[in-house]
Structures are given as C-alpha cells and as structure tokens.
Coordinates of C-alpha atoms and ligand atoms in Angstrom, one line a residue:
M190 CA 54.4 101.8 44.1
L191 CA 51.6 104.0 45.3
L192 CA 52.6 103.7 49.0
A193 CA 56.3 104.3 48.3
H194 CA 55.4 107.3 46.2
L195 CA 53.1 108.8 48.8
N196 CA 55.6 108.1 51.5
R197 CA 58.2 110.1 49.6
R198 CA 55.8 113.0 49.1
L199 CA 54.7 113.0 52.8
R200 CA 58.4 112.9 54.0
E201 CA 59.1 115.9 51.7
R202 CA 56.2 117.9 53.3
E203 CA 57.4 116.9 56.7
A204 CA 61.0 118.1 55.9
A205 CA 59.5 121.4 54.9
S206 CA 57.6 121.6 58.2
L207 CA 54.3 121.5 56.2
Q208 CA 52.7 118.5 57.8
R209 CA 49.4 119.1 59.5
R210 CA 47.8 117.4 62.4
R211 CA 44.3 117.4 63.7
R212 CA 43.4 117.9 67.3
I213 CA 40.4 116.0 68.7
A214 CA 38.0 118.2 70.5
E215 CA 36.2 116.3 73.3
T216 CA 33.5 118.9 73.8
P217 CA 31.3 121.1 71.6
C218 CA 32.6 124.1 69.7
A219 CA 33.0 126.9 72.3
P220 CA 35.8 129.2 73.6
H221 CA 36.5 126.8 76.5
Q222 CA 37.0 123.3 75.1
R223 CA 38.6 120.0 76.3
V224 CA 41.1 118.9 73.7
A225 CA 42.8 115.5 73.4
G226 CA 46.6 115.6 73.7
E227 CA 49.5 113.3 74.2
G228 CA 49.3 113.2 78.0
G229 CA 45.5 113.0 78.2
T230 CA 42.9 115.8 77.7
R231 CA 43.5 119.4 78.4
D232 CA 41.2 122.4 79.0
M233 CA 42.0 125.0 76.4
L234 CA 40.8 128.6 75.7
A235 CA 40.4 128.7 71.9
F236 CA 40.8 131.7 69.6
C237 CA 40.5 129.7 66.3
S238 CA 36.9 128.9 65.4
N239 CA 34.8 130.8 62.9
D240 CA 31.8 130.6 65.2
Y241 CA 31.8 134.4 65.3
L242 CA 28.4 134.8 67.1
G243 CA 28.7 131.8 69.3
L244 CA 25.6 130.1 67.7
A245 CA 27.2 126.7 67.1
N246 CA 26.4 125.7 70.7
H247 CA 23.4 127.9 71.3
P248 CA 20.5 126.3 73.2
A249 CA 17.9 127.6 70.8
V250 CA 19.8 126.3 67.7
I251 CA 20.4 122.9 69.3
E252 CA 16.7 122.7 70.1
A253 CA 15.8 123.6 66.6
L254 CA 18.1 120.9 65.2
A255 CA 16.5 118.3 67.4
D256 CA 13.0 119.6 66.5
G257 CA 14.0 119.6 62.8
A258 CA 15.0 115.9 63.1
R259 CA 11.8 115.0 64.8
Q260 CA 9.7 116.8 62.1
W261 CA 11.7 115.9 59.0
G262 CA 13.7 112.8 59.9
A263 CA 17.4 112.4 59.5
G264 CA 18.2 112.5 55.8
S265 CA 16.9 114.1 52.6
G266 CA 17.1 110.9 50.6
A267 CA 18.0 112.4 47.2
S268 CA 19.4 115.4 45.4
H269 CA 17.3 118.6 45.1
L270 CA 16.2 117.9 41.5
V271 CA 15.1 114.4 42.3
S272 CA 13.1 114.3 45.5
G273 CA 15.4 115.7 48.2
H274 CA 14.1 119.3 48.1
G275 CA 11.8 119.8 51.1
R276 CA 9.6 122.5 52.6
A277 CA 12.4 123.2 55.1
H278 CA 14.9 124.0 52.3
A279 CA 12.4 126.1 50.5
A280 CA 11.5 128.1 53.6
L281 CA 15.2 128.7 54.4
E282 CA 15.7 130.0 50.9
E283 CA 12.8 132.4 51.3
D284 CA 14.2 133.7 54.6
L285 CA 17.6 134.2 53.1
A286 CA 16.3 136.0 50.0
A287 CA 14.2 138.3 52.2
L288 CA 17.2 139.1 54.4
L289 CA 19.4 140.0 51.4
A290 CA 16.7 141.8 49.3
P291 CA 17.7 145.3 50.6
C292 CA 21.2 144.7 49.1
I293 CA 20.2 142.7 46.0
P294 CA 16.7 144.0 44.9
G295 CA 14.5 141.2 43.7
C296 CA 17.0 138.5 44.5
E297 CA 16.3 134.8 45.1
A298 CA 18.4 132.4 47.2
L299 CA 19.6 128.9 46.6
S300 CA 21.0 126.7 49.4
F301 CA 24.1 124.5 49.1
C302 CA 25.7 121.8 51.3
T303 CA 28.9 123.8 51.7
G304 CA 30.5 127.0 50.6
Y305 CA 33.1 125.2 48.7
M306 CA 30.4 123.6 46.5
A307 CA 28.5 126.9 46.1
N308 CA 31.7 128.5 44.8
L309 CA 32.3 125.6 42.4
A310 CA 28.7 126.0 41.2
L311 CA 29.0 129.8 40.7
L312 CA 32.2 129.9 38.7
T313 CA 31.8 126.8 36.6
T314 CA 28.2 127.8 35.6
L315 CA 28.7 131.5 35.1
G316 CA 32.3 131.2 33.9
D317 CA 31.7 129.5 30.6
G318 CA 33.8 130.0 27.4
D319 CA 32.2 133.4 26.8
A320 CA 33.4 134.8 30.2
T321 CA 36.5 136.2 31.9
L322 CA 37.0 135.9 35.6
F323 CA 38.8 138.7 37.4
A324 CA 39.8 137.3 40.8
D325 CA 41.6 138.8 43.8
K326 CA 45.0 137.1 44.4
L327 CA 44.1 136.5 48.1
N328 CA 40.7 134.8 47.4
H329 CA 39.8 131.7 49.3
A330 CA 41.1 128.3 47.9
S331 CA 37.6 127.3 46.9
L332 CA 37.3 130.3 44.5
I333 CA 40.7 129.5 43.1
D334 CA 39.8 125.9 42.5
A335 CA 36.5 126.9 41.0
G336 CA 38.2 129.3 38.7
L337 CA 40.6 126.5 37.5
L338 CA 37.6 124.2 36.8
A339 CA 35.7 126.9 34.9
E340 CA 36.0 127.2 31.1
A341 CA 36.5 131.0 31.4
K342 CA 39.9 132.6 31.4
M343 CA 40.9 133.7 34.9
W344 CA 43.1 136.8 35.6
R345 CA 44.2 137.2 39.2
Y346 CA 44.7 140.8 40.2
P347 CA 47.0 142.0 43.1
H348 CA 45.1 142.1 46.4
N349 CA 42.4 144.9 46.4
R350 CA 43.9 146.8 43.5
A351 CA 40.8 148.1 41.9
D352 CA 42.9 150.5 39.9
L353 CA 44.8 147.6 38.1
L354 CA 41.5 145.8 37.6
E355 CA 40.0 148.8 35.7
A356 CA 42.6 148.7 32.9
R357 CA 42.0 145.0 32.3
L358 CA 38.3 145.3 32.3
A359 CA 38.5 148.1 29.8
T360 CA 40.4 145.9 27.3
C361 CA 38.5 142.7 28.0
D362 CA 36.6 141.5 24.9
T363 CA 34.6 138.5 26.2
P364 CA 30.8 139.3 26.5
V365 CA 30.6 138.2 30.1
K366 CA 32.9 139.7 32.8
L367 CA 32.8 138.6 36.4
I368 CA 34.8 140.2 39.2
V369 CA 35.3 137.6 42.0
T370 CA 36.3 138.6 45.5
D371 CA 36.2 137.6 49.1
A372 CA 34.4 140.3 51.1
V373 CA 36.5 139.7 54.2
F374 CA 39.9 138.1 53.6
S375 CA 40.4 135.1 55.8
M376 CA 44.1 135.5 56.7
D377 CA 44.1 139.3 57.2
G378 CA 40.6 140.2 58.2
D379 CA 40.5 143.2 55.8
L380 CA 37.6 144.1 53.5
A381 CA 37.5 144.2 49.7
P382 CA 36.8 147.7 48.4
L383 CA 33.3 146.7 47.4
P384 CA 32.0 150.3 46.6
E385 CA 34.9 150.7 44.1
L386 CA 34.4 147.3 42.7
L387 CA 30.7 147.9 42.2
A388 CA 31.4 151.2 40.4
L389 CA 33.8 149.3 38.1
A390 CA 31.3 146.6 37.4
E391 CA 28.7 149.2 36.5
R392 CA 31.1 151.1 34.2
H393 CA 32.3 148.0 32.4
D394 CA 29.1 145.9 32.5
A395 CA 30.6 143.3 34.7
W396 CA 29.0 141.3 37.5
L397 CA 30.4 141.0 41.0
V398 CA 30.7 137.6 42.8
V399 CA 31.2 138.3 46.5
D400 CA 32.2 135.5 48.9
D401 CA 31.1 136.7 52.3
A402 CA 31.9 133.6 54.3
H403 CA 33.4 135.8 57.2
G404 CA 31.0 138.7 56.9
F405 CA 27.5 137.1 56.7
G406 CA 25.9 137.3 60.2
V407 CA 28.7 139.5 61.5
L408 CA 28.7 142.7 59.4
G409 CA 25.9 145.2 58.6
E410 CA 22.5 145.8 59.9
Q411 CA 20.7 142.6 60.9
G412 CA 24.0 140.7 60.1
R413 CA 23.2 140.9 56.4
G414 CA 26.9 141.0 55.7
A415 CA 29.5 143.1 53.8
L416 CA 27.1 144.6 51.2
A417 CA 25.0 146.1 54.0
H418 CA 28.1 147.1 55.9
F419 CA 29.0 149.4 52.9
G420 CA 25.3 150.4 52.4
L421 CA 25.4 149.0 48.8
A422 CA 22.4 147.8 46.8
S423 CA 22.6 146.4 43.2
E424 CA 21.3 143.7 41.0
R425 CA 24.8 143.0 39.9
F426 CA 25.8 141.4 43.1
I427 CA 26.0 137.6 43.1
Y428 CA 26.4 136.9 46.8
M429 CA 27.7 133.7 48.5
G430 CA 27.2 133.4 52.2
T431 CA 28.3 130.4 54.3
L432 CA 26.2 128.9 57.1
G433 CA 28.9 127.0 59.0
K434 CA 30.6 130.1 60.4
A435 CA 28.5 132.9 62.0
A436 CA 25.3 130.9 61.4
G437 CA 26.9 128.1 63.5
I438 CA 25.7 125.0 61.6
G439 CA 26.8 124.3 58.1
G440 CA 25.9 124.8 54.5
A441 CA 25.9 127.9 52.3
F442 CA 23.7 129.9 49.9
V443 CA 23.8 132.1 46.9
A444 CA 21.5 135.2 46.7
A445 CA 21.3 136.7 43.2
H446 CA 19.1 137.7 40.3
P447 CA 16.4 135.0 39.7
M448 CA 18.0 134.2 36.3
V449 CA 21.3 133.5 37.9
I450 CA 19.6 131.2 40.4
D451 CA 17.7 129.4 37.7
A452 CA 21.0 128.9 35.7
L453 CA 22.6 127.3 38.9
V454 CA 19.6 125.0 39.4
Q455 CA 19.7 123.9 35.7
M456 CA 23.4 123.6 35.2
A457 CA 25.6 123.7 38.3
R458 CA 27.0 120.2 38.7
S459 CA 27.9 120.7 42.4
Y460 CA 24.3 121.5 43.0
I461 CA 22.7 118.8 40.8
Y462 CA 24.9 115.8 41.5
T463 CA 24.9 115.7 45.2
T464 CA 22.4 114.7 47.9
A465 CA 20.5 117.6 49.4
A466 CA 21.6 118.5 53.0
P467 CA 19.4 116.9 55.7
P468 CA 16.2 119.0 56.0
A469 CA 16.7 119.2 59.8
L470 CA 19.8 121.4 59.1
A471 CA 17.7 123.8 57.0
H472 CA 15.1 123.8 59.8
A473 CA 17.7 124.7 62.4
L474 CA 19.3 127.3 60.1
R475 CA 16.0 129.1 60.0
A476 CA 16.2 129.5 63.8
S477 CA 19.8 130.6 63.5
I478 CA 19.0 133.2 60.8
A479 CA 16.1 134.5 63.0
L480 CA 18.6 135.0 65.9
I481 CA 21.1 136.7 63.6
A482 CA 18.5 139.1 62.2
G483 CA 16.9 139.8 65.5
E484 CA 17.7 141.6 68.7
E485 CA 19.9 138.8 70.0
G486 CA 22.0 139.1 66.9
T487 CA 22.4 142.8 67.4
R488 CA 23.5 142.2 71.0
R489 CA 26.0 139.6 70.0
R490 CA 27.5 141.7 67.2
G491 CA 27.8 144.6 69.7
H492 CA 29.6 142.4 72.2
L493 CA 31.9 141.1 69.4
Q494 CA 32.8 144.6 68.5
Q495 CA 33.7 145.4 72.1
L496 CA 35.9 142.3 72.2
I497 CA 37.6 143.4 69.0
A498 CA 38.4 146.8 70.5
L499 CA 39.6 145.3 73.8
L500 CA 41.9 142.9 71.9
R501 CA 43.3 145.5 69.6
A502 CA 44.0 147.9 72.5
G503 CA 45.7 145.1 74.4
L504 CA 47.9 144.0 71.5
Q505 CA 48.8 147.6 70.6
A506 CA 50.0 148.2 74.1
I507 CA 52.2 145.2 74.0
I508 CA 53.6 146.3 70.6
D509 CA 54.3 149.8 71.9
R510 CA 56.2 148.4 74.9
H511 CA 58.2 146.0 72.7
P512 CA 58.9 147.8 69.4
D513 CA 62.1 145.7 68.9
L514 CA 60.1 142.5 68.4
G515 CA 58.7 143.9 65.1
W516 CA 55.2 142.6 65.8
R517 CA 52.3 144.5 64.2
L518 CA 48.5 144.4 64.1
A519 CA 46.8 143.8 60.8
E520 CA 44.4 146.6 59.6
S521 CA 41.3 144.7 60.5
G522 CA 38.0 145.7 62.1
T523 CA 36.5 142.2 61.8
A524 CA 36.5 139.2 64.1
I525 CA 39.7 138.0 62.3
Q526 CA 42.6 139.7 64.1
P527 CA 46.0 138.6 62.9
L528 CA 49.1 139.5 65.0
I529 CA 51.9 139.6 62.4
V530 CA 55.2 138.4 63.8
G531 CA 57.2 138.1 60.6
D532 CA 59.6 135.2 61.1
N533 CA 58.2 131.6 60.8
A534 CA 60.1 130.2 63.8
A535 CA 59.1 133.1 65.9
A536 CA 55.4 132.7 65.0
L537 CA 55.6 128.9 65.8
A538 CA 57.4 129.6 69.1
L539 CA 54.7 132.1 70.1
A540 CA 51.9 129.7 69.3
A541 CA 53.7 127.0 71.3
G542 CA 54.2 129.4 74.2
L543 CA 50.4 130.1 74.2
D544 CA 49.6 126.4 73.9
A545 CA 51.7 125.7 77.0
R546 CA 49.6 128.3 78.8
G547 CA 46.3 126.6 77.7
L548 CA 45.6 129.0 74.8
W549 CA 44.8 127.7 71.4
V550 CA 45.8 130.1 68.6
P551 CA 47.0 128.9 65.3
A552 CA 50.3 130.1 63.7
I553 CA 49.9 130.7 59.9
R554 CA 53.0 130.6 57.8
P555 CA 53.9 130.9 54.1
P556 CA 52.8 129.8 51.6
T557 CA 49.4 130.4 53.1
V558 CA 50.5 134.0 53.7
P559 CA 53.3 136.1 52.0
A560 CA 57.0 135.5 53.0
N561 CA 58.0 137.3 56.2
T562 CA 54.5 137.8 57.4
A563 CA 54.0 134.7 59.6
R564 CA 51.3 135.4 62.1
L565 CA 49.1 134.3 64.9
R566 CA 45.6 134.2 63.5
I567 CA 43.3 135.2 66.4
T568 CA 39.6 134.9 65.8
L569 CA 37.1 136.2 68.3
S570 CA 33.6 135.0 69.0
A571 CA 30.7 136.7 70.8
A572 CA 30.9 133.6 73.1
H573 CA 34.2 135.0 74.4
S574 CA 34.2 137.1 77.6
D575 CA 36.3 140.2 78.3
A576 CA 38.2 138.0 80.8
D577 CA 39.1 135.5 78.0
V578 CA 40.5 138.3 75.9
E579 CA 42.4 139.8 78.9
R580 CA 43.9 136.3 79.5
L581 CA 45.2 136.1 76.0
C582 CA 46.7 139.6 76.2
A583 CA 48.4 138.8 79.5
A584 CA 49.9 135.6 78.1
L585 CA 51.2 137.4 75.0
E586 CA 52.6 140.2 77.2
D587 CA 54.4 137.5 79.2
L588 CA 55.8 135.9 76.1
A589 CA 56.9 139.3 74.7
D590 CA 58.8 140.0 78.0
Q591 CA 60.6 136.7 77.6
E592 CA 61.6 137.4 74.0
D593 CA 62.6 141.0 74.6
P594 CA 64.0 141.4 78.1
T595 CA 65.0 145.0 77.5
Ligands
PLP779 C1 35.1 128.8 54.8 C2 35.1 129.5 53.5 C3 34.5 128.9 52.3 C4 34.0 127.5 52.3 O1 32.8 127.4 53.0 P1 32.4 126.0 53.6 O2 31.0 126.1 53.9 O3 33.3 125.8 54.8 O4 32.8 124.9 52.6 C5 34.5 129.7 51.2 N1 35.0 130.9 51.1 C6 35.6 131.5 52.2 C7 36.2 132.9 52.1 C8 35.7 130.8 53.4 O5 36.3 131.3 54.4

C-alpha cells in the first residue's frame, strides 16, 4: 500500500512539473564547477550557491578545518548538555557575541547545527501559549514550520507591511509578542523594513526575531549583517545568523539577551536533543568569522558590490533593448538578483538556454513565488570575476535576441 500510495503522489507532482532532481557536483563549491550530467561531466559556471563571499573553498578556511580535526578529532560525541560542548564551540560563541554586540548590547550567542534547527528552537521556546507570533508571509520555510510547531498563535502579515502589522499589535492581548522576519528575503533579495519594525516593537513591547541567513557576513560594517546595515542597536533583537552561506561552512547561531539564550539552552528541543556539531567545524568557523570581520572580508564585500552593480547594469540594458519581453529586475541591492520573467514556461526555457551554454542558474516558479512572477534566481559570490558576470549577461542578451527578433 505504501509504495502504491507514494507512487501516485509522486506521479501527481511529476504531472504538475513539480518534481525535483539533484545534480552531482564533482568539484568543490565554486563558480566554476564540474557537474555530472547524462552524457558525462560538464564544466559549468554557476550562479546558484549562497557562498556569497567565496569562503566555502578558501585555503585558510580549509586549513582551519583540517587543523581543527587534528586538534579536536572528528566528532563531538554527545549533545551540548551532556558532554559534547567543547572549548571550540565556546570560543566560537564568544567571537559571535562580540561581533554582534554593537547591534545587540550585552548579547550572548548560542551555536546550532543548522539554521533550520535554530529557527525551530527560537519559535517553539519563545512562542509558548502566552505568545503571539507576527510573521511576514514571505518568511523562509524553516520559520513557517517553526511557527506551526509552536504553541503560540501565528498571524502572517502581507510582505513587509509594517502598517498592517501595527493595527494587529495594538489589539493583541497576549503578554508576549514576537515579530518574526527574514532580514533579506531569499527569492527577491529585498530587505525587511527593520527600522520600522523595531519602532513598532518598542511602541508595543514586542520582540523582534530576525533571520539574517542571507545578510550575515554580507551586509554592514565587518559583515555584522542587516542590523548593522541599518545602523540599528537594541536589546529587543533576537538575531539568527547562518554559517553555511557567507561563512562558507555550516551551522547557525542565535545572538540575543542572555536570558533568551539561557531559555534556549534549558528548553529548546532542537538544541537539547541533538549531537553537538563536530568541534572542528566550530574551530574552522572561527577562522571564517575572522576573515569576514577583517580586511579580507571588507575587500570581498567590496568586490561583491561591484559585481552586483555590473550585473544590474547589464540586465537593465537587455531589458531596455527588449521591452516587449516583459522582463524586469527585482528591487534588490543584495547578492540575490532575481530576473523576473513572468511566465513559467518562459523562465524554464531561459534556464534551459543558459544551461545549454554552460551556465547554471535556477528557474524559480510558483508556488515558491507568486503566480506570474516566475524568475531566474541569480546569486553572486565574491568568488565570481567581472568576466563571469559579463559571460552571463552576454548569454542572456543572446537568448533575448532569439525570443524577440524585433
Ligand atoms: C538557508 C536558510 C535557513 C536555514 O539555514 P540552514 O543552516 O541551511 O539550515 C533559514 N532561514 C533562511 C532565510 C535561509 O535562507
């Protein structure tokens, strides 16, 4: 019965063009990768990773990981509350707390195995029966799942509509109120209006849970993230940063008031009932955080900003030459640069055309994004060169010419 049932569900997804497939990368995460395909392996130029600073394959980070393994062995052996919490984890948490302290005065940090688990921990622990969660409709799936698991009521507000949120906050009668938002939205690259949200939190005694998966390392002075980008500082921020994107390795952390951190250690099931990450990862992450916060990080962020400007100028020129195609650029100043095409089939055809030219850019379709906004989701990394971006623009220009011969 199970297999027949699964078969039916899988065929339904296939019929709706929703089936997914994994590609096997034969080389490390980098813009130029060898990828396994039907007729053997192919060299691809990829614009799809979240390795925004190019640290996933950075020699100093690789060396720190090897050094961490020599110093601390391979595994942690137990959960943090049993015996798996090592000096490397503690030192990483101190580094992260010091980095975020200008934005969250007096904060402490707690490290997690993944961002998904950190979000589960946050919303299930803070979102008890006395709380209401106010969550942006475009939040990441992990925040949505966490909200469903939490005892608290969840109200999802229309994307970035701080004005609509205010009315609900004013009439909310639970003692605890939590505003929950991505800082950088993953399919659009736009930012949450964090200054407005903080003002609302202060007016209505709410706390602000900020998921900065795509901002940590990339935005703000020293790569501190979205709070620093806006020049904000408040004890009301409960900040979640992930360490598998710009930090190039894996894991996540929460930086917040020490009482919030203690509550997570005492009560968060996705912190307590799981084996601590290998201490070598924490050791390597310290090297990666040092790069992010230092001169090399500043240089890499500068190069990334140049690439963003180059790509946007190139795409805008194509759009201006081919207005009939109806393509448009998303309002994004971040490393996530969607090219909105509209029609599902057109987005797929464009991704396929790029693929045939050795360029790897994913097409994103509804229901992941709203109807009629199918898009190419281009992500840039400091590991890209100007020539890489120019090659992408030239290929898109070529495809636009084919579509629109006028
Ligand atoms: C990637 C991502 C996560 C999950 O982080 P992982 O460490 O990959 O589990 C959470 N929130 C957002 C917005 C993300 O983009």
